[in-house]
Coordinates of C-alpha atoms and ligand atoms in Angstrom, one line a residue:
M12 CA -34.2 -65.3 4.0
S13 CA -35.8 -64.0 7.2
D14 CA -39.1 -65.1 8.1
A15 CA -40.5 -61.6 7.8
S16 CA -39.8 -61.4 4.2
I17 CA -41.8 -64.5 3.4
V18 CA -44.9 -63.5 5.1
D19 CA -47.4 -61.2 3.4
A20 CA -49.6 -60.0 6.2
D21 CA -50.6 -56.7 4.8
T22 CA -53.2 -57.6 2.5
S23 CA -56.1 -59.6 3.6
N24 CA -57.5 -62.8 2.0
F25 CA -60.5 -65.2 2.7
I26 CA -58.1 -67.8 4.3
R27 CA -56.5 -65.3 6.6
D28 CA -60.1 -64.1 7.5
A29 CA -61.3 -67.6 8.1
I30 CA -58.3 -68.4 10.5
N31 CA -58.8 -65.2 12.3
A32 CA -62.5 -66.0 12.9
D33 CA -61.5 -69.6 14.2
I34 CA -59.1 -67.9 16.5
A35 CA -61.6 -65.3 17.7
D36 CA -64.1 -68.1 18.2
E37 CA -61.5 -70.0 20.3
K38 CA -61.8 -73.2 18.0
I39 CA -58.2 -73.2 17.9
S40 CA -55.2 -71.8 19.7
K41 CA -52.2 -72.6 17.5
V42 CA -52.4 -72.7 13.7
I43 CA -51.0 -75.9 12.1
T44 CA -50.9 -76.4 8.4
R45 CA -49.3 -78.9 6.1
F46 CA -47.9 -79.1 2.5
P47 CA -48.6 -82.6 1.3
P48 CA -47.0 -83.3 -2.0
E49 CA -47.2 -86.7 -3.6
P50 CA -43.6 -87.9 -4.3
N51 CA -44.4 -88.9 -7.9
G52 CA -42.4 -86.1 -9.6
Y53 CA -40.6 -82.8 -9.0
L54 CA -42.3 -79.7 -7.7
H55 CA -43.3 -77.0 -10.0
I56 CA -44.3 -73.3 -9.8
G57 CA -47.7 -74.4 -9.0
H58 CA -46.6 -76.1 -5.8
A59 CA -44.7 -72.9 -4.9
K60 CA -48.0 -71.1 -4.5
S61 CA -49.2 -73.9 -2.2
I62 CA -45.7 -73.9 -0.2
C63 CA -45.8 -70.1 0.2
L64 CA -49.5 -70.3 1.5
N65 CA -49.1 -73.3 3.9
F66 CA -45.7 -72.2 5.4
G67 CA -46.4 -68.6 5.2
T68 CA -49.7 -69.0 7.0
A69 CA -48.1 -71.0 9.7
I70 CA -45.3 -68.3 10.0
E71 CA -47.8 -65.4 10.2
F72 CA -49.9 -67.0 12.9
G73 CA -47.0 -68.2 14.8
G74 CA -47.9 -71.9 14.4
H75 CA -46.1 -74.6 12.3
C76 CA -46.3 -76.4 8.9
N77 CA -45.5 -80.0 8.2
L78 CA -44.1 -81.3 5.0
R79 CA -46.0 -84.5 4.5
F80 CA -45.3 -87.0 1.7
D81 CA -48.8 -88.1 0.5
D82 CA -47.5 -91.5 -0.7
T83 CA -50.4 -93.8 -1.3
N84 CA -49.6 -94.8 -4.8
P85 CA -46.4 -96.9 -4.5
E86 CA -46.1 -97.5 -8.3
K87 CA -45.5 -93.9 -9.0
E88 CA -43.5 -92.7 -6.2
S89 CA -39.7 -92.7 -5.4
V90 CA -37.0 -91.7 -2.9
E91 CA -35.5 -89.4 -5.8
Y92 CA -38.6 -87.4 -5.8
I93 CA -38.8 -87.3 -1.9
N94 CA -35.2 -85.8 -1.8
A95 CA -36.0 -83.4 -4.7
I96 CA -39.1 -82.1 -2.9
R97 CA -37.2 -81.5 0.5
R98 CA -34.5 -79.7 -1.3
D99 CA -36.9 -77.4 -3.1
V100 CA -38.9 -76.4 -0.1
E101 CA -35.7 -75.6 1.7
W102 CA -34.4 -73.6 -1.2
L103 CA -37.6 -71.6 -1.1
G104 CA -36.5 -70.6 2.4
F105 CA -39.0 -72.6 4.4
S106 CA -38.4 -75.0 7.3
W107 CA -40.9 -77.7 8.3
N108 CA -41.9 -78.7 11.7
S109 CA -41.9 -82.3 10.8
N110 CA -41.7 -84.3 7.7
P111 CA -43.9 -87.5 8.0
H112 CA -45.0 -89.8 5.2
A113 CA -48.7 -90.6 5.1
S114 CA -47.4 -94.1 4.9
D115 CA -46.0 -93.7 8.5
Y116 CA -49.8 -93.8 9.3
F117 CA -50.7 -97.0 7.5
G118 CA -51.2 -98.8 10.9
Q119 CA -53.5 -96.1 12.3
L120 CA -55.3 -95.9 9.0
Y121 CA -55.9 -99.6 9.0
D122 CA -57.4 -99.4 12.4
Y123 CA -59.6 -96.6 11.4
A124 CA -60.8 -98.7 8.4
V125 CA -61.6 -101.4 10.9
Q126 CA -63.5 -99.1 13.0
L127 CA -65.7 -98.0 10.1
I128 CA -66.4 -101.6 9.2
K129 CA -67.4 -102.4 12.8
Q130 CA -69.7 -99.4 12.9
G131 CA -71.3 -100.6 9.7
D132 CA -69.8 -97.5 7.7
A133 CA -67.6 -99.6 5.2
Y134 CA -67.9 -102.9 3.3
V135 CA -65.8 -105.1 1.2
D136 CA -67.1 -105.1 -2.3
S137 CA -66.1 -107.9 -4.6
Q138 CA -67.6 -106.6 -7.8
T139 CA -65.3 -106.1 -10.8
A140 CA -63.7 -102.5 -11.1
E141 CA -65.9 -102.2 -14.3
D142 CA -69.2 -103.1 -12.3
I143 CA -68.2 -100.7 -9.5
R144 CA -68.0 -97.8 -11.9
T145 CA -71.2 -98.6 -13.8
N146 CA -73.1 -99.1 -10.5
R147 CA -71.9 -95.8 -9.2
G148 CA -74.2 -94.1 -11.8
T149 CA -73.4 -90.7 -13.7
L150 CA -74.0 -87.1 -13.1
T151 CA -77.7 -87.5 -14.1
E152 CA -78.3 -91.0 -12.8
P153 CA -78.0 -92.2 -9.2
G154 CA -75.8 -95.3 -8.5
I155 CA -77.4 -98.6 -7.5
A156 CA -76.3 -101.0 -4.7
G157 CA -74.2 -104.0 -5.8
P158 CA -74.7 -107.5 -4.4
Y159 CA -72.1 -107.1 -1.5
R160 CA -73.3 -103.9 0.0
N161 CA -75.1 -105.6 2.8
R162 CA -72.5 -107.9 4.0
S163 CA -72.4 -108.1 7.8
P164 CA -69.7 -106.3 9.7
E165 CA -68.2 -109.7 10.8
E166 CA -67.9 -110.9 7.2
N167 CA -66.5 -107.6 6.0
L168 CA -63.8 -107.7 9.0
A169 CA -62.8 -111.3 8.1
L170 CA -62.4 -110.3 4.4
F171 CA -60.4 -107.2 5.2
E172 CA -58.1 -109.1 7.3
Q173 CA -57.6 -111.6 4.5
M174 CA -57.0 -108.7 2.1
K175 CA -54.3 -107.4 4.6
A176 CA -52.7 -110.8 4.9
G177 CA -52.3 -111.1 1.1
E178 CA -54.8 -113.9 0.4
F179 CA -56.2 -112.2 -2.6
A180 CA -54.8 -110.9 -5.9
D181 CA -54.9 -107.3 -6.8
G182 CA -58.5 -106.1 -7.7
V183 CA -60.2 -109.1 -6.3
H184 CA -61.8 -107.0 -3.4
V185 CA -61.9 -103.3 -2.4
L186 CA -63.1 -101.6 0.9
R187 CA -65.8 -99.0 0.2
A188 CA -67.1 -96.3 2.6
K189 CA -71.0 -97.0 2.9
I190 CA -72.4 -93.5 2.3
D191 CA -75.0 -92.9 -0.2
L192 CA -75.2 -94.2 -3.7
E193 CA -77.9 -91.8 -4.7
S194 CA -75.9 -88.6 -3.6
G195 CA -75.7 -85.8 -6.0
N196 CA -72.0 -85.7 -5.2
I197 CA -70.3 -88.8 -6.9
N198 CA -67.6 -88.7 -4.3
M199 CA -70.1 -89.7 -1.8
R200 CA -71.3 -92.8 -3.7
D201 CA -69.6 -95.3 -1.6
P202 CA -66.0 -94.4 -2.5
V203 CA -63.4 -96.9 -2.5
I204 CA -61.0 -96.4 0.5
Y205 CA -58.7 -99.4 0.3
R206 CA -57.4 -101.5 -2.5
I207 CA -55.1 -104.4 -2.9
R208 CA -51.8 -103.7 -4.7
H209 CA -49.0 -106.3 -4.4
V210 CA -46.1 -103.9 -4.9
T211 CA -43.2 -102.6 -2.8
H212 CA -43.6 -99.2 -1.2
H213 CA -40.6 -97.0 -1.0
N214 CA -41.1 -96.3 2.6
T215 CA -42.9 -99.4 4.0
G216 CA -41.3 -102.0 1.7
D217 CA -43.5 -105.1 1.5
T218 CA -45.3 -104.6 4.8
W219 CA -48.5 -103.8 3.1
C220 CA -50.3 -105.2 0.1
I221 CA -53.4 -103.1 0.8
Y222 CA -53.2 -99.3 0.3
P223 CA -55.6 -96.6 1.4
L224 CA -56.8 -94.2 -1.2
Y225 CA -56.1 -90.4 -1.1
D226 CA -59.4 -89.3 0.3
F227 CA -59.4 -91.6 3.2
T228 CA -55.7 -91.0 4.0
H229 CA -55.5 -87.3 3.6
G230 CA -58.1 -86.0 6.1
L231 CA -57.0 -88.7 8.7
S232 CA -53.4 -87.8 8.3
D233 CA -54.3 -84.1 8.7
A234 CA -56.2 -85.1 11.9
I235 CA -53.3 -87.3 13.2
E236 CA -51.1 -84.3 12.8
G237 CA -53.4 -82.0 14.6
V238 CA -53.6 -79.8 11.4
T239 CA -56.1 -77.0 12.0
H240 CA -56.4 -75.8 8.4
S241 CA -56.0 -78.0 5.4
L242 CA -55.5 -75.7 2.6
C243 CA -56.0 -77.3 -0.9
T244 CA -56.8 -76.6 -4.4
L245 CA -60.3 -76.0 -5.8
E246 CA -60.7 -79.4 -7.3
F247 CA -61.0 -80.8 -3.7
M248 CA -64.1 -78.8 -3.1
D249 CA -66.3 -81.6 -4.1
H250 CA -64.3 -84.0 -1.9
R251 CA -64.9 -81.9 1.2
P252 CA -68.2 -83.6 2.3
L253 CA -66.2 -86.9 2.1
Y254 CA -63.4 -85.4 4.1
D255 CA -65.8 -84.2 6.8
W256 CA -67.9 -87.6 6.7
I257 CA -64.8 -89.6 7.3
L258 CA -63.7 -87.4 10.3
D259 CA -67.3 -87.3 11.5
K260 CA -67.6 -91.0 11.5
L261 CA -64.2 -91.8 13.1
D262 CA -64.0 -88.8 15.5
P263 CA -60.2 -88.4 15.7
P264 CA -58.8 -86.0 18.4
C265 CA -59.1 -83.1 15.9
H266 CA -61.2 -82.2 13.0
P267 CA -59.3 -79.9 10.5
R268 CA -61.0 -77.3 8.5
Q269 CA -60.6 -77.7 4.6
I270 CA -60.4 -74.5 2.7
E271 CA -59.9 -74.3 -1.0
F272 CA -58.0 -71.9 -3.2
A273 CA -57.5 -71.6 -7.1
R274 CA -54.6 -73.6 -8.5
L275 CA -51.9 -71.5 -10.3
Q276 CA -52.1 -71.8 -13.9
L277 CA -49.3 -69.8 -15.6
E278 CA -49.2 -68.9 -19.4
Y279 CA -46.7 -70.8 -21.7
S280 CA -46.1 -73.6 -19.1
L281 CA -47.4 -76.8 -17.6
T282 CA -48.3 -77.1 -13.9
S283 CA -49.0 -80.8 -13.7
K284 CA -46.4 -83.4 -12.5
R285 CA -47.9 -85.8 -14.9
K286 CA -47.5 -83.9 -17.9
L287 CA -44.0 -82.6 -16.9
N288 CA -43.1 -86.2 -16.5
L289 CA -44.1 -86.8 -20.2
L290 CA -41.7 -84.1 -21.3
V291 CA -38.9 -85.8 -19.2
R292 CA -39.7 -89.5 -20.1
D293 CA -39.7 -88.8 -23.8
G294 CA -36.6 -86.7 -23.9
H295 CA -38.2 -83.3 -24.9
V296 CA -36.3 -81.7 -22.2
D297 CA -33.1 -82.8 -20.4
G298 CA -34.6 -83.9 -17.1
W299 CA -36.8 -82.5 -14.4
D300 CA -34.3 -79.8 -13.7
D301 CA -34.0 -78.5 -17.4
P302 CA -33.7 -74.9 -16.9
R303 CA -36.5 -74.4 -19.3
M304 CA -38.9 -76.2 -17.1
L305 CA -40.9 -74.3 -14.4
T306 CA -40.1 -76.9 -11.9
I307 CA -38.5 -75.5 -8.8
A308 CA -35.2 -77.4 -9.6
G309 CA -35.4 -76.2 -13.3
M310 CA -36.0 -72.6 -12.1
R311 CA -33.1 -72.9 -9.5
R312 CA -30.8 -74.0 -12.3
R313 CA -32.2 -71.2 -14.6
G314 CA -31.1 -68.6 -12.2
F315 CA -34.5 -67.8 -10.6
T316 CA -33.9 -66.6 -7.0
P317 CA -36.2 -67.9 -4.2
Q318 CA -37.0 -64.4 -3.3
S319 CA -38.6 -63.8 -6.7
V320 CA -40.5 -66.9 -6.5
V321 CA -41.9 -66.0 -3.2
E322 CA -42.6 -62.5 -4.3
F323 CA -44.4 -63.7 -7.4
C324 CA -46.6 -65.9 -5.1
R325 CA -47.3 -62.9 -2.9
M326 CA -48.2 -60.7 -6.0
I327 CA -50.8 -63.1 -7.5
G328 CA -52.4 -63.6 -4.1
M329 CA -55.2 -66.1 -3.2
T330 CA -58.4 -66.4 -5.2
K331 CA -61.5 -68.7 -5.2
K332 CA -61.6 -68.6 -9.0
D333 CA -59.3 -70.3 -11.6
S334 CA -57.5 -67.9 -13.9
M335 CA -54.3 -67.8 -16.1
I336 CA -51.4 -65.7 -14.8
E337 CA -49.5 -63.9 -17.3
M338 CA -45.8 -65.1 -17.7
A339 CA -44.6 -61.5 -17.6
V340 CA -45.7 -61.4 -13.9
L341 CA -43.3 -64.1 -13.1
E342 CA -40.4 -62.8 -15.3
N343 CA -40.8 -59.2 -14.0
A344 CA -40.6 -60.3 -10.4
L345 CA -37.4 -62.0 -11.3
R346 CA -36.0 -59.1 -13.4
E347 CA -36.7 -56.7 -10.5
D348 CA -34.9 -58.9 -8.0
L349 CA -31.8 -59.6 -10.2
N350 CA -31.7 -56.0 -11.1
S351 CA -31.2 -55.0 -7.7
R352 CA -28.8 -57.8 -6.7
S353 CA -26.9 -59.1 -9.6
T354 CA -23.2 -58.3 -10.0
R355 CA -22.5 -56.6 -13.5
R356 CA -20.1 -58.0 -15.7
M357 CA -19.3 -57.8 -19.6
A358 CA -19.5 -60.8 -21.9
V359 CA -19.9 -60.9 -25.7
I360 CA -22.2 -63.5 -27.2
N361 CA -21.7 -63.2 -30.9
P362 CA -18.1 -61.9 -31.1
I363 CA -16.4 -60.0 -33.7
K364 CA -12.9 -58.5 -33.3
L365 CA -12.3 -54.8 -32.7
I366 CA -8.7 -53.9 -33.3
I367 CA -7.4 -50.3 -32.1
E368 CA -4.8 -49.5 -34.7
N369 CA -3.2 -46.6 -32.7
Y370 CA -3.2 -48.5 -29.4
P371 CA 0.4 -49.9 -28.8
E372 CA 0.9 -53.6 -29.5
D373 CA 2.0 -55.7 -26.6
H374 CA 0.6 -53.0 -24.2
E375 CA -2.3 -53.8 -21.9
E376 CA -3.8 -51.9 -18.9
M377 CA -6.6 -52.3 -16.4
V378 CA -9.6 -50.2 -16.3
T379 CA -12.0 -49.9 -13.4
G380 CA -15.6 -51.0 -13.9
S381 CA -18.4 -50.6 -11.2
N382 CA -19.9 -54.0 -10.1
H383 CA -23.3 -52.4 -9.8
P384 CA -24.2 -49.0 -11.1
Q385 CA -26.9 -48.2 -8.5
N386 CA -25.2 -49.9 -5.5
P387 CA -21.7 -48.6 -4.6
D388 CA -21.6 -51.3 -1.9
Y389 CA -20.9 -53.7 -4.6
G390 CA -17.5 -51.9 -5.3
T391 CA -15.4 -52.2 -8.5
R392 CA -13.3 -54.6 -10.4
Q393 CA -10.3 -54.2 -12.7
I394 CA -11.0 -55.2 -16.2
P395 CA -8.1 -55.9 -18.7
F396 CA -8.0 -53.8 -21.8
S397 CA -5.7 -54.2 -24.9
R398 CA -5.4 -53.5 -28.5
E399 CA -7.6 -56.4 -29.6
L400 CA -11.0 -56.6 -28.2
Y401 CA -14.2 -58.6 -28.9
I402 CA -17.5 -56.7 -29.4
E403 CA -21.0 -57.9 -30.2
Q404 CA -21.5 -58.5 -33.9
D405 CA -24.6 -56.4 -34.1
D406 CA -22.9 -53.5 -32.5
Y407 CA -21.4 -52.9 -35.9
M408 CA -23.4 -52.1 -39.1
D409 CA -22.7 -51.1 -42.7
D410 CA -24.5 -47.8 -43.9
A411 CA -26.2 -47.3 -40.5
P412 CA -29.1 -45.0 -40.0
K413 CA -28.5 -41.9 -37.9
K414 CA -30.0 -43.2 -34.8
F415 CA -27.7 -46.2 -34.6
F416 CA -25.6 -45.1 -31.8
R417 CA -23.0 -47.9 -32.3
L418 CA -20.3 -48.6 -34.8
T419 CA -20.4 -47.8 -38.3
V420 CA -17.5 -46.3 -40.4
G421 CA -16.8 -42.7 -39.2
R422 CA -18.9 -43.0 -36.0
E423 CA -17.5 -42.8 -32.4
V424 CA -18.7 -44.7 -29.4
R425 CA -17.7 -45.3 -26.0
L426 CA -16.1 -48.6 -25.0
R427 CA -17.7 -49.2 -21.4
F428 CA -15.4 -48.1 -18.6
A429 CA -12.5 -47.6 -21.2
Y430 CA -12.2 -45.1 -24.0
Y431 CA -13.8 -43.4 -27.0
V432 CA -13.1 -45.3 -30.3
T433 CA -14.0 -44.3 -33.8
C434 CA -14.6 -46.8 -36.6
K435 CA -12.2 -46.4 -39.5
E436 CA -12.9 -49.5 -41.6
V437 CA -14.1 -53.1 -41.7
I438 CA -11.9 -56.1 -42.8
R439 CA -14.0 -59.0 -44.2
N440 CA -13.3 -62.6 -44.8
E441 CA -13.5 -64.3 -48.1
D442 CA -17.2 -65.2 -47.5
G443 CA -18.1 -61.6 -46.8
S444 CA -18.4 -62.1 -43.1
I445 CA -16.7 -59.5 -40.8
N446 CA -13.2 -60.3 -39.8
S447 CA -12.4 -57.2 -37.8
V448 CA -13.6 -53.8 -37.1
I449 CA -10.7 -51.4 -37.2
C450 CA -10.8 -48.3 -35.0
T451 CA -8.7 -45.6 -33.4
Y452 CA -9.1 -44.6 -29.9
D453 CA -8.7 -41.2 -28.0
P454 CA -6.0 -41.8 -25.4
N455 CA -7.6 -38.8 -23.5
S456 CA -10.8 -40.4 -22.9
R457 CA -9.7 -42.9 -20.4
G458 CA -12.5 -44.0 -18.0
G459 CA -15.1 -43.2 -20.7
K460 CA -14.9 -39.4 -20.5
S461 CA -13.2 -37.2 -23.2
A462 CA -10.8 -34.6 -22.0
D463 CA -12.4 -31.9 -24.2
G464 CA -16.0 -32.5 -23.2
R465 CA -17.0 -34.1 -26.3
K466 CA -20.0 -36.4 -25.9
V467 CA -20.9 -39.6 -27.7
K468 CA -24.4 -41.1 -27.6
G469 CA -23.5 -44.9 -27.6
T470 CA -21.7 -47.0 -25.1
I471 CA -21.0 -50.7 -26.2
H472 CA -19.6 -53.6 -24.0
W473 CA -16.4 -55.5 -24.9
V474 CA -14.0 -58.1 -23.6
S475 CA -10.3 -58.1 -24.2
A476 CA -9.4 -60.8 -26.7
N477 CA -6.3 -62.1 -25.0
H478 CA -7.9 -62.2 -21.6
A479 CA -11.3 -63.6 -22.7
V480 CA -12.6 -66.8 -21.2
N481 CA -14.5 -69.0 -23.8
A482 CA -17.9 -70.1 -22.7
K483 CA -20.9 -72.1 -24.0
V484 CA -24.1 -70.2 -23.5
N485 CA -27.6 -71.5 -23.6
L486 CA -30.1 -68.9 -24.7
L487 CA -33.2 -70.0 -23.0
D488 CA -36.7 -69.0 -23.7
R489 CA -40.2 -70.2 -23.0
L490 CA -40.7 -73.8 -23.5
F491 CA -44.1 -73.5 -25.2
L492 CA -45.2 -71.2 -28.1
T493 CA -48.9 -71.3 -27.0
P494 CA -50.1 -69.6 -23.8
N495 CA -52.2 -72.6 -22.7
P496 CA -50.4 -75.9 -23.7
A497 CA -52.4 -77.8 -21.1
A498 CA -55.5 -77.1 -23.2
E499 CA -54.2 -79.0 -26.3
D500 CA -54.9 -82.5 -26.8
D501 CA -51.4 -83.1 -27.6
F502 CA -49.1 -80.3 -26.4
I503 CA -45.8 -81.7 -27.9
P504 CA -46.2 -79.8 -31.3
T505 CA -46.6 -76.6 -29.3
L506 CA -43.1 -76.9 -27.8
N507 CA -40.9 -73.8 -28.8
P508 CA -38.1 -75.2 -31.2
E509 CA -36.0 -72.2 -30.1
S510 CA -36.5 -72.5 -26.4
R511 CA -32.7 -73.3 -26.2
V512 CA -30.2 -71.7 -28.7
V513 CA -26.7 -72.8 -27.9
V514 CA -23.9 -70.4 -28.5
N515 CA -20.5 -72.1 -28.3
N516 CA -18.1 -69.2 -28.7
A517 CA -19.1 -66.7 -26.2
K518 CA -16.4 -64.5 -24.6
L519 CA -16.3 -63.6 -20.8
E520 CA -14.4 -61.1 -19.0
P521 CA -12.0 -62.9 -16.5
A522 CA -13.6 -61.6 -13.4
I523 CA -16.7 -63.9 -13.9
D524 CA -16.7 -66.8 -11.6
V525 CA -17.7 -69.7 -14.0
T526 CA -18.6 -72.0 -11.1
D527 CA -20.7 -69.8 -9.0
N528 CA -24.2 -70.9 -9.6
I529 CA -26.0 -69.2 -6.8
L530 CA -26.9 -65.8 -8.1
A531 CA -27.2 -64.9 -11.8
Y532 CA -24.8 -62.1 -13.2
Q533 CA -26.0 -59.3 -15.3
F534 CA -24.0 -59.3 -18.4
E535 CA -24.3 -55.7 -19.4
R536 CA -26.9 -55.0 -22.2
L537 CA -27.5 -58.7 -22.6
G538 CA -29.5 -60.0 -19.7
Y539 CA -29.0 -62.2 -16.6
F540 CA -26.9 -65.3 -16.9
I541 CA -26.0 -68.1 -14.4
S542 CA -23.4 -70.5 -14.5
D543 CA -25.0 -74.0 -15.1
I544 CA -24.6 -76.8 -12.6
H545 CA -22.3 -78.5 -15.2
S546 CA -20.0 -75.6 -15.7
S547 CA -16.5 -76.0 -14.9
I548 CA -13.1 -74.0 -15.4
E549 CA -12.3 -76.2 -18.2
Q550 CA -15.8 -75.8 -19.8
P551 CA -17.6 -72.8 -18.6
I552 CA -21.5 -73.0 -19.4
F553 CA -23.9 -70.3 -18.7
N554 CA -27.7 -70.1 -19.0
R555 CA -29.6 -67.0 -19.9
T556 CA -31.8 -66.5 -16.9
M557 CA -33.9 -63.8 -18.5
T558 CA -33.4 -61.0 -21.0
L559 CA -33.3 -57.5 -19.7
R560 CA -36.6 -56.4 -21.2
D561 CA -39.7 -58.5 -22.1
S562 CA -39.1 -59.5 -25.7
W563 CA -42.6 -61.2 -25.9
A564 CA -44.5 -58.0 -24.9
K565 CA -43.7 -56.5 -28.3
M566 CA -44.8 -59.5 -30.2
G567 CA -48.0 -59.6 -28.3
Q568 CA -48.7 -55.9 -29.4
Q569 CA -48.4 -56.7 -33.0
K570 CA -51.2 -59.3 -32.9
Ligands
ATP606 P1 -49.8 -82.6 -10.0 O1 -50.9 -82.6 -10.9 O2 -48.7 -81.6 -10.4 O3 -49.3 -83.8 -9.6 P2 -51.1 -82.4 -7.6 O4 -52.1 -81.5 -7.0 O5 -51.5 -83.7 -7.8 O6 -50.4 -81.6 -8.8 P3 -49.8 -82.9 -5.2 O7 -48.2 -83.5 -5.1 O8 -50.8 -83.7 -4.8 O9 -49.8 -82.5 -6.6 O10 -49.8 -81.3 -4.5 C1 -49.2 -81.0 -3.4 C2 -50.1 -79.7 -2.9 O11 -49.9 -78.7 -3.9 C3 -51.5 -80.0 -3.0 O12 -52.1 -79.3 -1.8 C4 -51.9 -79.3 -4.2 O13 -53.3 -78.8 -4.0 C5 -51.0 -78.2 -4.4 N1 -50.8 -77.8 -5.7 C6 -50.5 -78.6 -6.9 N2 -50.4 -77.9 -7.9 C7 -50.9 -76.6 -7.7 C8 -51.1 -75.4 -8.4 N3 -50.9 -75.5 -9.7 N4 -51.4 -74.3 -7.8 C9 -51.5 -74.3 -6.4 N5 -51.4 -75.5 -5.6 C10 -51.1 -76.5 -6.2
MG607 MG1 -51.7 -85.6 -7.2

């Protein structure tokens, strides 16, 4: 993807306006942003919004963006997540300037904490976690000072060094910023900035047994990297005074500007790593990259294109107010992209046999099919045609109404790219199910045009039975039945039991590459399908990326 296509410079937004103002005021010369995920899970569609914003802004202003792992909770973080995050950012089409870990700065952060202590701006508190919580007060009551708040800087320094040296067990002491216990903003009531955790860190190993907290780490990491604009979601608005307080007190070489924007919330999905983790841990899905999950890895496996995800993020834009985005917006961005780019093929998902009784046995021929009806550059392919074909079960009906432009006894249809056929009779199995539909064909309609100019209304797809490739197909749908699963106390009962329907006996035309999982095919009349990462020539597996039309829209109208 070229840089130009990932930048939306046309429409103005409040972030762009703020940056332009900072440039006009000569507060900054080069725009530097960062995308700072915590490596405690896989990235999801919500992160895509932040990635497009941070990387897109840097590109637009000719600056750069860092991918920073905000790794201050060693218990929950792992190298698996780190690797997945890198892969996902790259897949979306972005490149980072540098890829540091916040943990790379632990040494500098420790020095900054010492500076705060020396200035009298931080103290070691030895109250229990419970007492600290109680004494911080509530939304309506101010906090009160605990017995350790007035320790001298010397005593604090000595204790902090002992904390670092591993002389205390977890939870015995914490380091707190000394700000204002009566502040209306609870974040400012002497927040904890360091705690003791005797655990191994995926990046720093056992070097540290004290770890800085997010608020202390984040602003200073931004400053260390020279970030000019720290773009984050609205829940950090109340943290901004603390972000600024820490930087004001420590005066690092640069003081980034924090600007908040609304989190993406998308109907029928979860945008929280913690909640997605529950689905993975308890086996409700097959893993973080389950194609029903709106993780970036899941979407990639599902057949989403990076272009459609970036386009979706552009379409929803930036706001300062939380709102729920309709799933159809994402799905339509995908449909539009795939419609213009997917190669067309034929496949039959619920096959029944169609036998052409006047087509010579043991004869076969090739018919020419276009690979993309709107784009001749895609060229054509040869499709084998023979006496026995598979067609879709619901392309035949007994006693069909007049407007059923498919097969019923006596009706003529066009087989896509091939011939006109007329249905003569249906042979049934003992249980009443259809064994085969018997037709005759018009040899003068090759290519789908009759010699006498006779028109037929319906065209159906087919696959030659002798040449068909058997495949397993996962018919995927939304993972949740309710538009806002996150609002439920327990979202598990709202999982859609039909989010994956497996079809084991689909028939594919031979020109389908069963191991190409880069771009979904359009299976004509059925939707977009992509080969799964576990698909092989021995066992082809396809995922339905998306139907051709929005089948949920109709259901919504009925409500
Ligand atoms: P989660 O609850 O999924 O873990 P998070 O905000 O804790 O989300 P981080 O790894 O800290 O996840 O996020 C990295 C960046 O992505 C942050 O700047 C965060 O604000 C942003 N982000 C996370 N979720 C969303 C979302 N739904 N919409 C927009 N930005 C998001
Ligand atoms: Mg987080």
